[in-house]
Amino acid sequence: MDFVKKPYQKGLVTGAFLFGIGWAMTAACPGTVPAMLGEGKIGALFTLAGLLLGTMAYGVLQSFIAQNPK
């Protein structure tokens, strides 16, 4: 089985760093947010807000970069 290498993206290291910082600050895996909400943990609201804002920022930045390659 051969693995196809994906092209390196400039923001990969920065994005991974931000993701790790967010994970450390919330002490929660993004996948556990629904369970945290179900338990009534207030911190889950901030984690969810960060997930949504980060996803939105990614979409906006990807659109901006696609329209302005340099």
Short mmCIF file of N, CA, C and O in Angstrom, two decimals:
data_model
loop_
_atom_site.label_atom_id
_atom_site.label_comp_id
_atom_site.label_asym_id
_atom_site.label_seq_id
_atom_site.Cartn_x
_atom_site.Cartn_y
_atom_site.Cartn_z
N MET A 1 0.84 -1.17 0.00
CA MET A 1 0.00 0.00 0.00
C MET A 1 0.90 1.24 0.00
O MET A 1 1.80 1.37 0.82
N ASP A 2 0.63 2.14 -0.92
CA ASP A 2 1.39 3.39 -1.01
C ASP A 2 0.57 4.54 -0.46
O ASP A 2 -0.63 4.63 -0.72
N PHE A 3 1.22 5.41 0.27
CA PHE A 3 0.57 6.59 0.79
C PHE A 3 0.92 7.78 -0.10
O PHE A 3 2.08 7.99 -0.43
N VAL A 4 -0.09 8.54 -0.46
CA VAL A 4 0.13 9.72 -1.28
C VAL A 4 0.39 10.89 -0.34
O VAL A 4 -0.41 11.17 0.55
N LYS A 5 1.51 11.56 -0.54
CA LYS A 5 1.84 12.69 0.30
C LYS A 5 1.03 13.91 -0.13
O LYS A 5 0.88 14.19 -1.32
N LYS A 6 0.49 14.60 0.85
CA LYS A 6 -0.26 15.82 0.56
C LYS A 6 0.72 16.99 0.51
O LYS A 6 1.73 16.99 1.21
N PRO A 7 0.40 17.99 -0.30
CA PRO A 7 1.30 19.15 -0.35
C PRO A 7 1.30 19.90 0.98
O PRO A 7 0.28 19.97 1.66
N TYR A 8 2.46 20.40 1.36
CA TYR A 8 2.62 21.14 2.60
C TYR A 8 1.93 22.49 2.49
O TYR A 8 2.05 23.17 1.47
N GLN A 9 1.22 22.87 3.53
CA GLN A 9 0.56 24.17 3.56
C GLN A 9 1.26 25.06 4.58
O GLN A 9 1.61 24.60 5.67
N LYS A 10 1.43 26.33 4.24
CA LYS A 10 2.16 27.26 5.09
C LYS A 10 1.60 27.34 6.51
O LYS A 10 2.33 27.36 7.47
N GLY A 11 0.30 27.44 6.65
CA GLY A 11 -0.31 27.66 7.95
C GLY A 11 -0.49 26.41 8.79
O GLY A 11 -1.07 26.48 9.86
N LEU A 12 0.03 25.29 8.35
CA LEU A 12 -0.19 24.03 9.05
C LEU A 12 0.40 24.06 10.47
O LEU A 12 -0.27 23.67 11.43
N VAL A 13 1.62 24.54 10.60
CA VAL A 13 2.26 24.57 11.91
C VAL A 13 1.54 25.55 12.83
O VAL A 13 1.26 25.24 13.99
N THR A 14 1.20 26.72 12.31
CA THR A 14 0.48 27.72 13.10
C THR A 14 -0.87 27.19 13.53
O THR A 14 -1.28 27.33 14.69
N GLY A 15 -1.59 26.58 12.61
CA GLY A 15 -2.91 26.03 12.93
C GLY A 15 -2.83 24.93 13.96
O GLY A 15 -3.65 24.86 14.88
N ALA A 16 -1.84 24.06 13.82
CA ALA A 16 -1.67 22.98 14.79
C ALA A 16 -1.33 23.54 16.17
O ALA A 16 -1.82 23.05 17.19
N PHE A 17 -0.52 24.58 16.20
CA PHE A 17 -0.16 25.22 17.46
C PHE A 17 -1.40 25.83 18.13
O PHE A 17 -1.64 25.62 19.32
N LEU A 18 -2.20 26.56 17.36
CA LEU A 18 -3.42 27.16 17.90
C LEU A 18 -4.39 26.10 18.39
O LEU A 18 -5.03 26.25 19.43
N PHE A 19 -4.52 25.02 17.63
CA PHE A 19 -5.40 23.93 18.02
C PHE A 19 -4.94 23.33 19.35
O PHE A 19 -5.74 23.10 20.26
N GLY A 20 -3.65 23.11 19.47
CA GLY A 20 -3.10 22.54 20.70
C GLY A 20 -3.28 23.47 21.89
O GLY A 20 -3.60 23.02 23.00
N ILE A 21 -3.08 24.76 21.68
CA ILE A 21 -3.27 25.73 22.76
C ILE A 21 -4.73 25.73 23.21
O ILE A 21 -5.03 25.73 24.41
N GLY A 22 -5.65 25.73 22.26
CA GLY A 22 -7.07 25.71 22.59
C GLY A 22 -7.45 24.45 23.35
O GLY A 22 -8.21 24.49 24.33
N TRP A 23 -6.90 23.33 22.93
CA TRP A 23 -7.17 22.06 23.59
C TRP A 23 -6.65 22.09 25.02
O TRP A 23 -7.32 21.66 25.96
N ALA A 24 -5.44 22.65 25.21
CA ALA A 24 -4.85 22.73 26.55
C ALA A 24 -5.63 23.68 27.45
O ALA A 24 -5.83 23.40 28.63
N MET A 25 -6.07 24.80 26.89
CA MET A 25 -6.79 25.79 27.70
C MET A 25 -8.15 25.27 28.17
O MET A 25 -8.59 25.58 29.27
N THR A 26 -8.81 24.50 27.34
CA THR A 26 -10.13 24.01 27.70
C THR A 26 -10.09 22.66 28.40
O THR A 26 -11.08 22.24 29.00
N ALA A 27 -8.97 21.98 28.31
CA ALA A 27 -8.80 20.64 28.87
C ALA A 27 -9.88 19.70 28.35
O ALA A 27 -10.40 18.86 29.08
N ALA A 28 -10.23 19.88 27.08
CA ALA A 28 -11.28 19.06 26.49
C ALA A 28 -10.97 18.78 25.03
O ALA A 28 -10.61 19.67 24.28
N CYS A 29 -11.16 17.54 24.65
CA CYS A 29 -11.11 17.16 23.25
C CYS A 29 -12.34 17.76 22.57
O CYS A 29 -13.42 17.75 23.17
N PRO A 30 -12.21 18.30 21.36
CA PRO A 30 -13.37 18.88 20.70
C PRO A 30 -14.55 17.91 20.57
O PRO A 30 -15.70 18.32 20.58
N GLY A 31 -14.26 16.63 20.50
CA GLY A 31 -15.33 15.64 20.36
C GLY A 31 -16.15 15.43 21.63
O GLY A 31 -17.25 14.88 21.58
N THR A 32 -15.64 15.87 22.76
CA THR A 32 -16.37 15.67 24.02
C THR A 32 -17.27 16.84 24.40
O THR A 32 -17.93 16.80 25.44
N VAL A 33 -17.30 17.88 23.57
CA VAL A 33 -18.11 19.06 23.89
C VAL A 33 -19.59 18.70 24.07
O VAL A 33 -20.21 19.16 25.04
N PRO A 34 -20.19 17.88 23.21
CA PRO A 34 -21.60 17.53 23.45
C PRO A 34 -21.84 16.84 24.79
O PRO A 34 -22.82 17.12 25.47
N ALA A 35 -20.91 15.97 25.19
CA ALA A 35 -21.05 15.30 26.49
C ALA A 35 -20.92 16.31 27.63
O ALA A 35 -21.65 16.25 28.62
N MET A 36 -19.98 17.25 27.48
CA MET A 36 -19.81 18.28 28.50
C MET A 36 -21.07 19.14 28.62
O MET A 36 -21.47 19.50 29.72
N LEU A 37 -21.65 19.47 27.48
CA LEU A 37 -22.89 20.25 27.50
C LEU A 37 -24.00 19.47 28.19
O LEU A 37 -24.78 20.02 28.97
N GLY A 38 -24.06 18.17 27.90
CA GLY A 38 -25.07 17.33 28.52
C GLY A 38 -24.91 17.23 30.03
O GLY A 38 -25.89 17.07 30.76
N GLU A 39 -23.67 17.33 30.50
CA GLU A 39 -23.42 17.31 31.93
C GLU A 39 -23.65 18.66 32.59
O GLU A 39 -23.58 18.78 33.80
N GLY A 40 -23.88 19.69 31.75
CA GLY A 40 -24.14 21.02 32.29
C GLY A 40 -22.89 21.80 32.64
O GLY A 40 -22.95 22.74 33.43
N LYS A 41 -21.77 21.45 32.06
CA LYS A 41 -20.52 22.16 32.34
C LYS A 41 -20.49 23.47 31.56
O LYS A 41 -20.58 23.48 30.33
N ILE A 42 -20.36 24.57 32.27
CA ILE A 42 -20.37 25.89 31.65
C ILE A 42 -19.18 26.08 30.71
O ILE A 42 -19.30 26.73 29.68
N GLY A 43 -18.04 25.51 31.05
CA GLY A 43 -16.85 25.64 30.21
C GLY A 43 -17.06 25.12 28.80
O GLY A 43 -16.39 25.55 27.87
N ALA A 44 -18.00 24.20 28.65
CA ALA A 44 -18.28 23.65 27.32
C ALA A 44 -18.81 24.72 26.37
O ALA A 44 -18.59 24.66 25.17
N LEU A 45 -19.51 25.70 26.91
CA LEU A 45 -20.03 26.79 26.06
C LEU A 45 -18.88 27.59 25.45
O LEU A 45 -18.94 27.96 24.27
N PHE A 46 -17.84 27.84 26.23
CA PHE A 46 -16.68 28.56 25.71
C PHE A 46 -15.92 27.72 24.69
O PHE A 46 -15.43 28.23 23.69
N THR A 47 -15.82 26.43 24.97
CA THR A 47 -15.16 25.53 24.03
C THR A 47 -15.94 25.48 22.72
O THR A 47 -15.36 25.56 21.63
N LEU A 48 -17.25 25.37 22.80
CA LEU A 48 -18.09 25.35 21.61
C LEU A 48 -17.97 26.66 20.84
O LEU A 48 -17.86 26.67 19.62
N ALA A 49 -17.98 27.78 21.55
CA ALA A 49 -17.83 29.08 20.90
C ALA A 49 -16.48 29.16 20.17
O ALA A 49 -16.41 29.65 19.03
N GLY A 50 -15.43 28.68 20.81
CA GLY A 50 -14.11 28.67 20.17
C GLY A 50 -14.07 27.79 18.94
O GLY A 50 -13.47 28.15 17.92
N LEU A 51 -14.72 26.64 19.01
CA LEU A 51 -14.79 25.75 17.85
C LEU A 51 -15.50 26.42 16.68
O LEU A 51 -15.05 26.37 15.54
N LEU A 52 -16.62 27.05 16.97
CA LEU A 52 -17.40 27.70 15.92
C LEU A 52 -16.66 28.90 15.33
O LEU A 52 -16.62 29.07 14.11
N LEU A 53 -16.06 29.72 16.19
CA LEU A 53 -15.30 30.88 15.70
C LEU A 53 -14.08 30.45 14.90
O LEU A 53 -13.77 31.04 13.86
N GLY A 54 -13.40 29.43 15.36
CA GLY A 54 -12.23 28.93 14.63
C GLY A 54 -12.60 28.36 13.27
O GLY A 54 -11.90 28.58 12.28
N THR A 55 -13.70 27.64 13.21
CA THR A 55 -14.16 27.09 11.94
C THR A 55 -14.56 28.20 10.98
O THR A 55 -14.23 28.17 9.79
N MET A 56 -15.23 29.21 11.51
CA MET A 56 -15.63 30.35 10.68
C MET A 56 -14.39 31.10 10.18
O MET A 56 -14.30 31.45 8.99
N ALA A 57 -13.43 31.33 11.06
CA ALA A 57 -12.20 32.03 10.66
C ALA A 57 -11.46 31.25 9.58
O ALA A 57 -10.94 31.83 8.62
N TYR A 58 -11.42 29.94 9.71
CA TYR A 58 -10.77 29.10 8.71
C TYR A 58 -11.44 29.28 7.35
O TYR A 58 -10.78 29.46 6.33
N GLY A 59 -12.78 29.24 7.33
CA GLY A 59 -13.50 29.40 6.07
C GLY A 59 -13.27 30.76 5.44
O GLY A 59 -13.05 30.87 4.23
N VAL A 60 -13.28 31.80 6.25
CA VAL A 60 -13.06 33.16 5.74
C VAL A 60 -11.64 33.30 5.21
O VAL A 60 -11.43 33.83 4.12
N LEU A 61 -10.67 32.80 5.97
CA LEU A 61 -9.28 32.91 5.53
C LEU A 61 -9.01 32.08 4.28
O LEU A 61 -8.28 32.52 3.40
N GLN A 62 -9.59 30.91 4.19
CA GLN A 62 -9.40 30.08 2.99
C GLN A 62 -9.98 30.78 1.77
O GLN A 62 -9.38 30.77 0.71
N SER A 63 -11.14 31.39 1.91
CA SER A 63 -11.74 32.13 0.79
C SER A 63 -10.87 33.32 0.40
O SER A 63 -10.64 33.58 -0.78
N PHE A 64 -10.36 34.02 1.41
CA PHE A 64 -9.51 35.18 1.15
C PHE A 64 -8.22 34.77 0.45
O PHE A 64 -7.80 35.39 -0.51
N ILE A 65 -7.60 33.69 0.92
CA ILE A 65 -6.36 33.22 0.32
C ILE A 65 -6.60 32.73 -1.11
O ILE A 65 -5.78 32.96 -2.00
N ALA A 66 -7.72 32.07 -1.34
CA ALA A 66 -8.02 31.57 -2.68
C ALA A 66 -8.22 32.73 -3.67
O ALA A 66 -7.83 32.62 -4.84
N GLN A 67 -8.77 33.82 -3.21
CA GLN A 67 -9.01 34.98 -4.08
C GLN A 67 -7.76 35.84 -4.26
O GLN A 67 -7.62 36.54 -5.25
N ASN A 68 -6.86 35.80 -3.29
CA ASN A 68 -5.63 36.61 -3.32
C ASN A 68 -4.42 35.70 -3.11
O ASN A 68 -3.88 35.64 -2.01
N PRO A 69 -3.99 35.00 -4.16
CA PRO A 69 -2.94 34.01 -3.99
C PRO A 69 -1.61 34.57 -3.48
O PRO A 69 -0.85 33.88 -2.86
N LYS A 70 -1.32 35.84 -3.71
CA LYS A 70 -0.03 36.39 -3.23
C LYS A 70 -0.26 37.46 -2.28
O LYS A 70 -0.67 38.15 -1.76
#
